Amino acid sequence: MTLPSSPVLQALKKSASSMANRNTPFVYNEWYVAAFAQEVSREFLPRILLGKRVMLFRTETGQAVALSDRCAHRAYPLSLGKLDGDTIVCGYHGFRFNTEGNCIEVPSSSKCPKDLGVARYKVAERGPLVWIWMGDPDQADESRLPEHEWLCDESAWATSSGYFNLQSNYVSMHENLLDLTHLSFLHAATFGTPDYARAEFRSEISQGYFALHRDVVPTTLPALWAKPTGLEGCATAARIVKSEFKSPAFHQVNVSFYDSKLAEQDRRVSRIKTAHILTPQTNSSCHYFIVHGRDFGLEDDAITGFMHENLFKAFQEDVDGMAALEQVWETTDPDDMYEISVVSDGPSVAMRRYLKQRADAEAAARALPNASVQTVSTAETPSRKAETA
Ligand code: FES
Ligand SMILES: [Fe+2]
């Protein structure tokens, strides 16, 4: 039996203490995806985002709106009330709110008390996604949205999408996506191949951006990729992968496939991109939105159906695997818990340190008497000024 010695264990735990995990506060000053655009309608959509109750809906002119899903009066869920034009009527005692979150009518009173309202969050709708900013409203700059133009370019990318309510913290899922060594094992029955884990890789680590490149050449592609790319039976296929953490909310996997025995000018390169979009729900669960795109066979619905069905079987393996991992953390005595990192964990370790630093800095700023980072307090304050800033 080879277990880490006590000094080694202490060193491992010290190193892990600088990395984000399920216990790390959320990073609020980022854009996160609240919903697919098609989910937001004239019906209220209640959703827990970054530990807070939010509801989304559209105005009569189609603008997406996000408000705190709790009435300012007795905290009844506003999403159980009704939309009357562009006002929201609470289903308990009938307080009425406008789309800014301000209370504009109290049925039992001739006057609406001043400074009564619920938090309103800024949203930005881009293509199939509705993004939300739940941190300091003054920092809600749309230029901070992670780059995702391809998701909105239907002329160049054929896409399909899906959603999982992942029973895992979002940090673990980012880590899963950054090191695709697991394809050979967790996905051995779907899109992994035995040579994947041993293929050469290189890392890119910079502030807020972490990537792992892996070139699997030559390889034989699993049916999921071989069939639609026309590389079935090809023993000299190339699978060139870049897995990128672009923000705490957004991870992108980019893959190119071609026959490596052909000269560069003769190759037909088929590309896919997958947006893995994570929005924390609680410390042990997150919303997992996925948009998968390809730049070939754009009009071929049969390819879309085939790839979607098989990809989501593979993604289900991640969902099940991450839930199993979460249970280990949930049920293990913290004194007995440790992690050991290897070279391919480099980008994930750097990413987890980055998240921890961001979360700690925000928490420290919140603790200041005149905090400029109003993350937690903004969401719950009854002040109309703060809510609509
Ligand atoms: S709880 Fe909403 S009006 Fe009373
Ligand atoms: Fe996976």
Coordinates of C-alpha atoms and ligand atoms in Angstrom, one line a residue:
M1 CA 0.0 0.0 0.0
T2 CA 1.5 3.3 -1.1
L3 CA -0.2 6.2 0.6
P4 CA 1.2 9.8 0.8
S5 CA 3.3 10.2 3.9
S6 CA 2.1 12.7 6.4
P7 CA 4.5 15.5 5.3
V8 CA 3.5 14.9 1.7
L9 CA -0.2 15.0 2.6
Q10 CA 0.4 18.3 4.4
A11 CA 2.2 19.7 1.3
L12 CA -0.6 18.5 -1.0
K13 CA -3.3 20.1 1.2
K14 CA -1.3 23.4 1.4
S15 CA -1.0 23.5 -2.4
A16 CA -4.8 22.6 -2.7
S17 CA -5.7 25.5 -0.4
S18 CA -4.8 28.0 -3.2
M19 CA -7.0 26.2 -5.7
A20 CA -10.8 26.8 -6.1
N21 CA -13.1 24.0 -5.2
R22 CA -16.7 23.4 -4.3
N23 CA -16.3 25.5 -1.2
T24 CA -15.0 28.6 -2.9
P25 CA -17.4 31.6 -3.2
F26 CA -18.7 32.3 -6.7
V27 CA -17.0 34.9 -8.9
Y28 CA -19.9 37.4 -9.5
N29 CA -18.2 39.9 -11.7
E30 CA -18.6 38.0 -14.9
W31 CA -21.2 37.4 -17.5
Y32 CA -22.9 34.0 -17.2
V33 CA -25.5 32.4 -19.3
A34 CA -28.9 32.6 -17.6
A35 CA -30.9 30.7 -20.3
F36 CA -31.1 29.8 -23.9
A37 CA -32.9 32.7 -25.7
Q38 CA -35.7 30.3 -26.7
E39 CA -36.5 29.5 -23.1
V40 CA -37.2 33.1 -22.2
S41 CA -40.8 34.1 -23.1
R42 CA -43.9 35.8 -21.7
E43 CA -44.0 33.0 -19.0
F44 CA -41.8 33.5 -16.0
L45 CA -38.7 31.3 -16.0
P46 CA -37.5 30.8 -12.4
R47 CA -33.9 29.7 -12.0
I48 CA -31.3 29.7 -9.3
L49 CA -28.1 31.4 -10.6
L50 CA -25.0 31.8 -8.5
G51 CA -26.9 30.9 -5.4
K52 CA -29.6 33.5 -6.0
R53 CA -33.3 33.1 -7.0
V54 CA -33.8 34.8 -10.4
M55 CA -36.7 34.9 -12.8
L56 CA -36.6 35.8 -16.5
F57 CA -39.2 36.9 -18.9
R58 CA -39.7 39.1 -22.0
T59 CA -41.5 42.4 -22.2
E60 CA -44.2 43.0 -24.7
T61 CA -41.6 44.2 -27.2
G62 CA -39.4 41.1 -26.6
Q63 CA -36.7 42.4 -24.3
A64 CA -35.4 39.8 -21.9
V65 CA -35.6 40.9 -18.3
A66 CA -34.1 39.3 -15.1
L67 CA -35.4 40.1 -11.7
S68 CA -34.8 38.7 -8.2
D69 CA -37.4 36.0 -7.8
R70 CA -38.7 37.1 -4.4
C71 CA -41.2 39.7 -3.6
A72 CA -40.1 42.7 -1.6
H73 CA -43.0 42.3 0.7
R74 CA -42.9 38.8 2.2
A75 CA -40.4 37.1 -0.1
Y76 CA -43.1 35.1 -2.0
P77 CA -41.7 33.9 -5.4
L78 CA -42.6 36.5 -7.9
S79 CA -42.5 33.8 -10.6
L80 CA -45.7 32.5 -9.0
G81 CA -47.4 35.8 -9.8
K82 CA -48.5 37.0 -13.2
L83 CA -47.4 39.3 -16.0
D84 CA -49.9 42.2 -16.6
G85 CA -48.6 44.0 -19.7
D86 CA -45.0 44.8 -18.6
T87 CA -45.8 44.8 -14.9
I88 CA -45.5 41.9 -12.5
V89 CA -48.2 41.3 -9.9
C90 CA -47.2 39.2 -6.9
G91 CA -49.4 36.2 -6.4
Y92 CA -49.6 36.6 -2.6
H93 CA -50.8 40.1 -1.7
G94 CA -50.7 41.7 -5.1
F95 CA -47.8 44.2 -4.9
R96 CA -47.1 45.3 -8.5
F97 CA -43.6 45.9 -9.9
N98 CA -42.3 47.3 -13.1
T99 CA -39.5 45.9 -15.2
E100 CA -36.9 47.9 -13.3
G101 CA -37.9 45.9 -10.2
N102 CA -39.5 49.0 -8.6
C103 CA -42.8 48.5 -6.7
I104 CA -45.4 50.7 -8.2
E105 CA -48.6 49.6 -6.5
V106 CA -49.6 48.2 -3.1
P107 CA -53.3 47.2 -3.3
S108 CA -53.9 47.6 0.4
S109 CA -52.4 51.1 0.5
S110 CA -53.1 54.3 -1.4
K111 CA -49.4 55.0 -1.6
C112 CA -46.5 52.8 -2.6
P113 CA -43.7 53.0 0.0
K114 CA -40.6 54.7 -1.3
D115 CA -37.5 52.7 -2.0
L116 CA -39.3 49.4 -2.3
G117 CA -38.3 47.0 -5.0
V118 CA -36.4 43.9 -6.0
A119 CA -33.1 43.5 -7.7
R120 CA -32.9 43.8 -11.4
Y121 CA -29.9 42.2 -13.2
K122 CA -28.5 43.4 -16.5
V123 CA -28.9 41.0 -19.4
A124 CA -27.3 40.8 -22.8
E125 CA -28.9 38.6 -25.5
R126 CA -26.5 37.3 -28.2
G127 CA -27.7 34.7 -30.7
P128 CA -29.0 31.6 -28.8
L129 CA -27.9 32.8 -25.4
V130 CA -29.2 35.2 -22.7
W131 CA -26.3 36.4 -20.5
I132 CA -26.7 37.8 -17.1
W133 CA -24.5 40.0 -14.9
M134 CA -25.0 39.4 -11.2
G135 CA -22.0 41.3 -9.8
D136 CA -21.2 45.0 -9.4
P137 CA -23.6 46.7 -11.9
D138 CA -21.0 49.4 -12.7
Q139 CA -18.7 46.7 -14.1
A140 CA -21.4 45.2 -16.4
D141 CA -19.6 46.0 -19.6
E142 CA -20.7 43.9 -22.6
S143 CA -17.2 44.1 -24.0
R144 CA -16.4 41.6 -21.2
L145 CA -18.5 38.9 -22.7
P146 CA -16.3 36.0 -23.7
E147 CA -15.8 35.9 -27.5
H148 CA -18.4 33.5 -29.0
E149 CA -19.2 35.0 -32.4
W150 CA -19.3 31.6 -34.2
L151 CA -22.3 30.7 -32.1
C152 CA -24.2 33.5 -33.8
D153 CA -23.0 32.8 -37.3
E154 CA -25.5 30.4 -38.8
S155 CA -24.0 30.8 -42.3
A156 CA -20.7 29.2 -41.2
W157 CA -21.7 26.8 -38.5
A158 CA -24.4 24.2 -38.2
T159 CA -25.3 23.9 -34.5
S160 CA -27.3 21.8 -32.1
S161 CA -27.7 22.5 -28.4
G162 CA -28.7 20.8 -25.1
Y163 CA -28.8 21.3 -21.4
F164 CA -28.0 19.3 -18.3
N165 CA -28.6 20.2 -14.7
L166 CA -25.3 19.0 -13.5
Q167 CA -25.0 17.7 -9.9
S168 CA -21.5 18.9 -9.6
N169 CA -19.7 22.1 -8.7
Y170 CA -18.7 24.2 -11.7
V171 CA -15.0 24.2 -10.8
S172 CA -14.8 20.4 -11.2
M173 CA -16.5 20.6 -14.6
H174 CA -14.1 23.2 -15.9
E175 CA -11.3 21.0 -14.8
N176 CA -12.9 18.0 -16.6
L177 CA -13.0 20.1 -19.8
L178 CA -9.4 21.4 -19.6
D179 CA -7.8 18.0 -19.4
L180 CA -9.3 15.7 -22.0
T181 CA -7.0 12.8 -20.9
H182 CA -10.2 11.4 -19.6
L183 CA -11.5 10.7 -23.1
S184 CA -9.7 7.4 -23.1
F185 CA -11.4 6.3 -20.0
L186 CA -14.6 8.1 -19.0
H187 CA -15.5 8.1 -22.7
A188 CA -14.0 4.8 -23.8
A189 CA -17.4 3.7 -25.1
T190 CA -18.3 6.8 -27.0
F191 CA -15.7 9.3 -28.4
G192 CA -12.5 8.3 -26.6
T193 CA -9.8 6.2 -28.1
P194 CA -7.0 4.5 -26.2
D195 CA -4.2 6.6 -27.8
Y196 CA -5.8 9.9 -26.8
A197 CA -4.4 9.9 -23.2
R198 CA -0.9 9.2 -24.4
A199 CA -0.8 11.8 -27.2
E200 CA 1.5 14.8 -26.9
F201 CA 0.1 17.9 -25.4
R202 CA 1.1 21.4 -24.6
S203 CA -0.3 24.0 -22.3
E204 CA -1.1 27.7 -22.6
I205 CA -1.4 29.6 -19.3
S206 CA -2.0 33.3 -19.0
Q207 CA -4.1 35.5 -16.7
G208 CA -7.7 34.4 -17.1
Y209 CA -7.0 32.1 -20.2
F210 CA -6.0 28.5 -19.9
A211 CA -5.7 26.0 -22.7
L212 CA -4.5 22.5 -23.4
H213 CA -3.6 21.4 -27.0
R214 CA -3.5 17.8 -28.0
D215 CA -2.6 16.4 -31.4
V216 CA -3.6 12.8 -31.8
V217 CA -1.9 11.8 -35.1
P218 CA -2.2 9.2 -36.6
T219 CA -5.3 7.8 -35.1
T220 CA -8.5 6.0 -36.0
L221 CA -11.5 8.1 -35.2
P222 CA -14.5 6.8 -33.3
A223 CA -17.7 6.5 -35.4
L224 CA -19.1 9.8 -34.0
W225 CA -16.4 11.7 -35.8
A226 CA -15.4 9.3 -38.6
K227 CA -18.8 9.0 -40.2
P228 CA -19.7 12.6 -40.7
T229 CA -16.1 13.6 -41.7
G230 CA -15.8 10.8 -44.2
L231 CA -12.8 9.4 -42.4
E232 CA -14.3 5.9 -41.6
G233 CA -11.7 3.2 -41.8
C234 CA -8.8 5.8 -42.1
A235 CA -5.9 4.7 -40.0
T236 CA -4.0 7.9 -40.6
A237 CA -6.6 10.4 -39.3
A238 CA -5.6 13.5 -37.4
R239 CA -7.5 14.8 -34.4
I240 CA -6.2 18.2 -33.4
V241 CA -7.7 19.5 -30.2
K242 CA -7.6 22.7 -28.3
S243 CA -9.5 23.0 -25.1
E244 CA -9.9 26.5 -23.8
F245 CA -11.1 28.1 -20.6
K246 CA -12.2 31.5 -21.8
S247 CA -14.0 32.7 -18.6
P248 CA -15.5 31.3 -15.4
A249 CA -18.7 30.9 -17.5
F250 CA -17.4 29.6 -20.8
H251 CA -15.2 26.8 -22.1
Q252 CA -14.7 26.0 -25.7
V253 CA -13.4 22.8 -27.3
N254 CA -12.1 23.2 -30.9
V255 CA -11.2 20.1 -33.0
S256 CA -10.0 19.7 -36.6
F257 CA -10.1 16.3 -38.4
Y258 CA -8.3 15.4 -41.6
D259 CA -6.3 12.6 -43.2
S260 CA -2.7 13.1 -42.2
K261 CA -1.3 11.1 -45.1
L262 CA -2.5 13.7 -47.6
A263 CA -0.3 16.7 -48.4
E264 CA -1.5 19.9 -46.6
Q265 CA -3.0 21.4 -49.8
D266 CA -5.0 18.2 -50.5
R267 CA -6.5 17.8 -47.1
R268 CA -10.2 18.3 -46.5
V269 CA -10.2 19.7 -42.9
S270 CA -13.4 19.3 -41.0
R271 CA -13.8 21.5 -37.9
I272 CA -16.1 21.3 -34.9
K273 CA -16.4 23.7 -31.9
T274 CA -18.3 23.0 -28.7
A275 CA -19.3 25.7 -26.2
H276 CA -19.5 24.2 -22.7
I277 CA -21.3 26.9 -20.8
L278 CA -21.3 26.6 -17.0
T279 CA -23.4 28.7 -14.6
P280 CA -23.1 27.8 -11.0
Q281 CA -26.5 27.0 -9.4
T282 CA -25.4 26.0 -5.9
N283 CA -22.0 25.0 -4.5
S284 CA -22.7 21.4 -5.7
S285 CA -24.7 21.9 -8.9
C286 CA -24.6 24.0 -12.0
H287 CA -26.4 24.7 -15.2
Y288 CA -24.6 23.1 -18.1
F289 CA -25.6 24.6 -21.5
I290 CA -24.0 23.1 -24.5
V291 CA -23.9 24.3 -28.1
H292 CA -22.1 22.1 -30.6
G293 CA -21.2 23.4 -34.1
R294 CA -19.5 22.1 -37.3
D295 CA -18.3 23.8 -40.4
F296 CA -19.2 20.9 -42.8
G297 CA -22.4 19.4 -44.1
L298 CA -24.2 22.5 -43.0
E299 CA -27.5 21.6 -44.7
D300 CA -27.4 17.9 -43.7
D301 CA -30.0 17.3 -41.0
A302 CA -29.1 13.6 -40.9
I303 CA -25.5 14.6 -39.7
T304 CA -26.9 17.0 -37.2
G305 CA -29.2 14.3 -35.8
F306 CA -26.5 11.6 -35.7
M307 CA -23.9 13.8 -34.1
H308 CA -26.3 15.3 -31.6
E309 CA -27.5 11.9 -30.4
N310 CA -24.1 10.4 -30.0
L311 CA -22.4 13.6 -28.6
F312 CA -25.0 13.9 -25.9
K313 CA -24.5 10.2 -25.0
A314 CA -20.9 11.1 -24.4
F315 CA -21.7 14.3 -22.5
Q316 CA -24.0 12.2 -20.3
E317 CA -20.9 10.3 -19.2
D318 CA -19.4 13.6 -18.0
V319 CA -22.6 14.5 -16.2
D320 CA -22.7 11.1 -14.4
G321 CA -18.9 11.1 -13.7
M322 CA -19.0 14.6 -12.2
A323 CA -21.9 13.7 -10.0
A324 CA -20.1 10.7 -8.8
L325 CA -17.0 12.8 -8.0
E326 CA -19.1 15.4 -6.2
Q327 CA -20.5 12.6 -4.0
V328 CA -17.0 11.7 -3.0
W329 CA -16.3 15.3 -1.8
E330 CA -19.7 15.3 -0.2
T331 CA -19.3 12.2 1.9
T332 CA -15.5 12.2 2.7
D333 CA -14.1 13.6 5.9
P334 CA -12.2 16.7 4.8
D335 CA -9.2 15.5 6.8
D336 CA -9.1 12.4 4.5
M337 CA -9.4 14.3 1.3
Y338 CA -6.5 15.1 -0.9
E339 CA -5.7 15.5 -4.6
I340 CA -2.4 14.8 -6.5
S341 CA -1.7 16.7 -9.7
V342 CA 0.3 15.5 -12.7
V343 CA 1.8 17.5 -15.6
S344 CA -1.4 17.4 -17.7
D345 CA -3.2 19.1 -14.8
G346 CA -1.1 22.2 -15.3
P347 CA -3.8 24.4 -17.0
S348 CA -6.4 23.1 -14.5
V349 CA -4.3 23.9 -11.5
A350 CA -3.6 27.4 -12.9
M351 CA -7.3 27.9 -13.7
R352 CA -8.3 26.8 -10.2
R353 CA -5.8 29.2 -8.6
Y354 CA -7.1 32.0 -10.8
L355 CA -10.7 31.3 -9.8
K356 CA -9.7 31.3 -6.1
Q357 CA -7.8 34.6 -6.4
R358 CA -10.8 36.2 -8.1
A359 CA -13.3 34.8 -5.6
D360 CA -11.1 35.9 -2.6
A361 CA -10.5 39.3 -4.0
E362 CA -14.3 39.9 -4.5
A363 CA -15.0 38.5 -1.1
A364 CA -12.5 40.9 0.5
A365 CA -13.9 43.8 -1.5
R366 CA -17.4 43.0 -0.3
A367 CA -16.2 43.0 3.3
L368 CA -15.0 46.6 3.0
P369 CA -17.3 49.1 4.7
N370 CA -17.9 51.0 1.5
A371 CA -17.6 48.1 -0.8
S372 CA -17.4 49.0 -4.5
V373 CA -17.9 45.4 -5.5
Q374 CA -21.6 45.0 -4.5
T375 CA -22.0 41.4 -5.5
V376 CA -24.0 39.7 -2.7
S377 CA -25.5 42.8 -1.2
T378 CA -26.7 44.2 -4.5
A379 CA -28.8 41.1 -5.2
E380 CA -30.7 41.4 -1.9
T381 CA -30.8 45.1 -1.2
P382 CA -34.2 46.7 -1.1
S383 CA -32.7 50.0 -2.3
R384 CA -34.2 51.1 -5.6
K385 CA -31.0 53.0 -6.5
A386 CA -28.8 50.0 -6.1
E387 CA -31.1 47.8 -8.0
T388 CA -31.4 49.9 -11.0
A389 CA -27.9 51.3 -11.2
Ligands
FES1 S1 -45.4 38.6 -0.6 FE1 -45.7 39.7 -2.5 S2 -47.3 41.0 -2.1 FE2 -47.0 40.0 -0.2
FE2 FE -15.7 14.5 -21.1

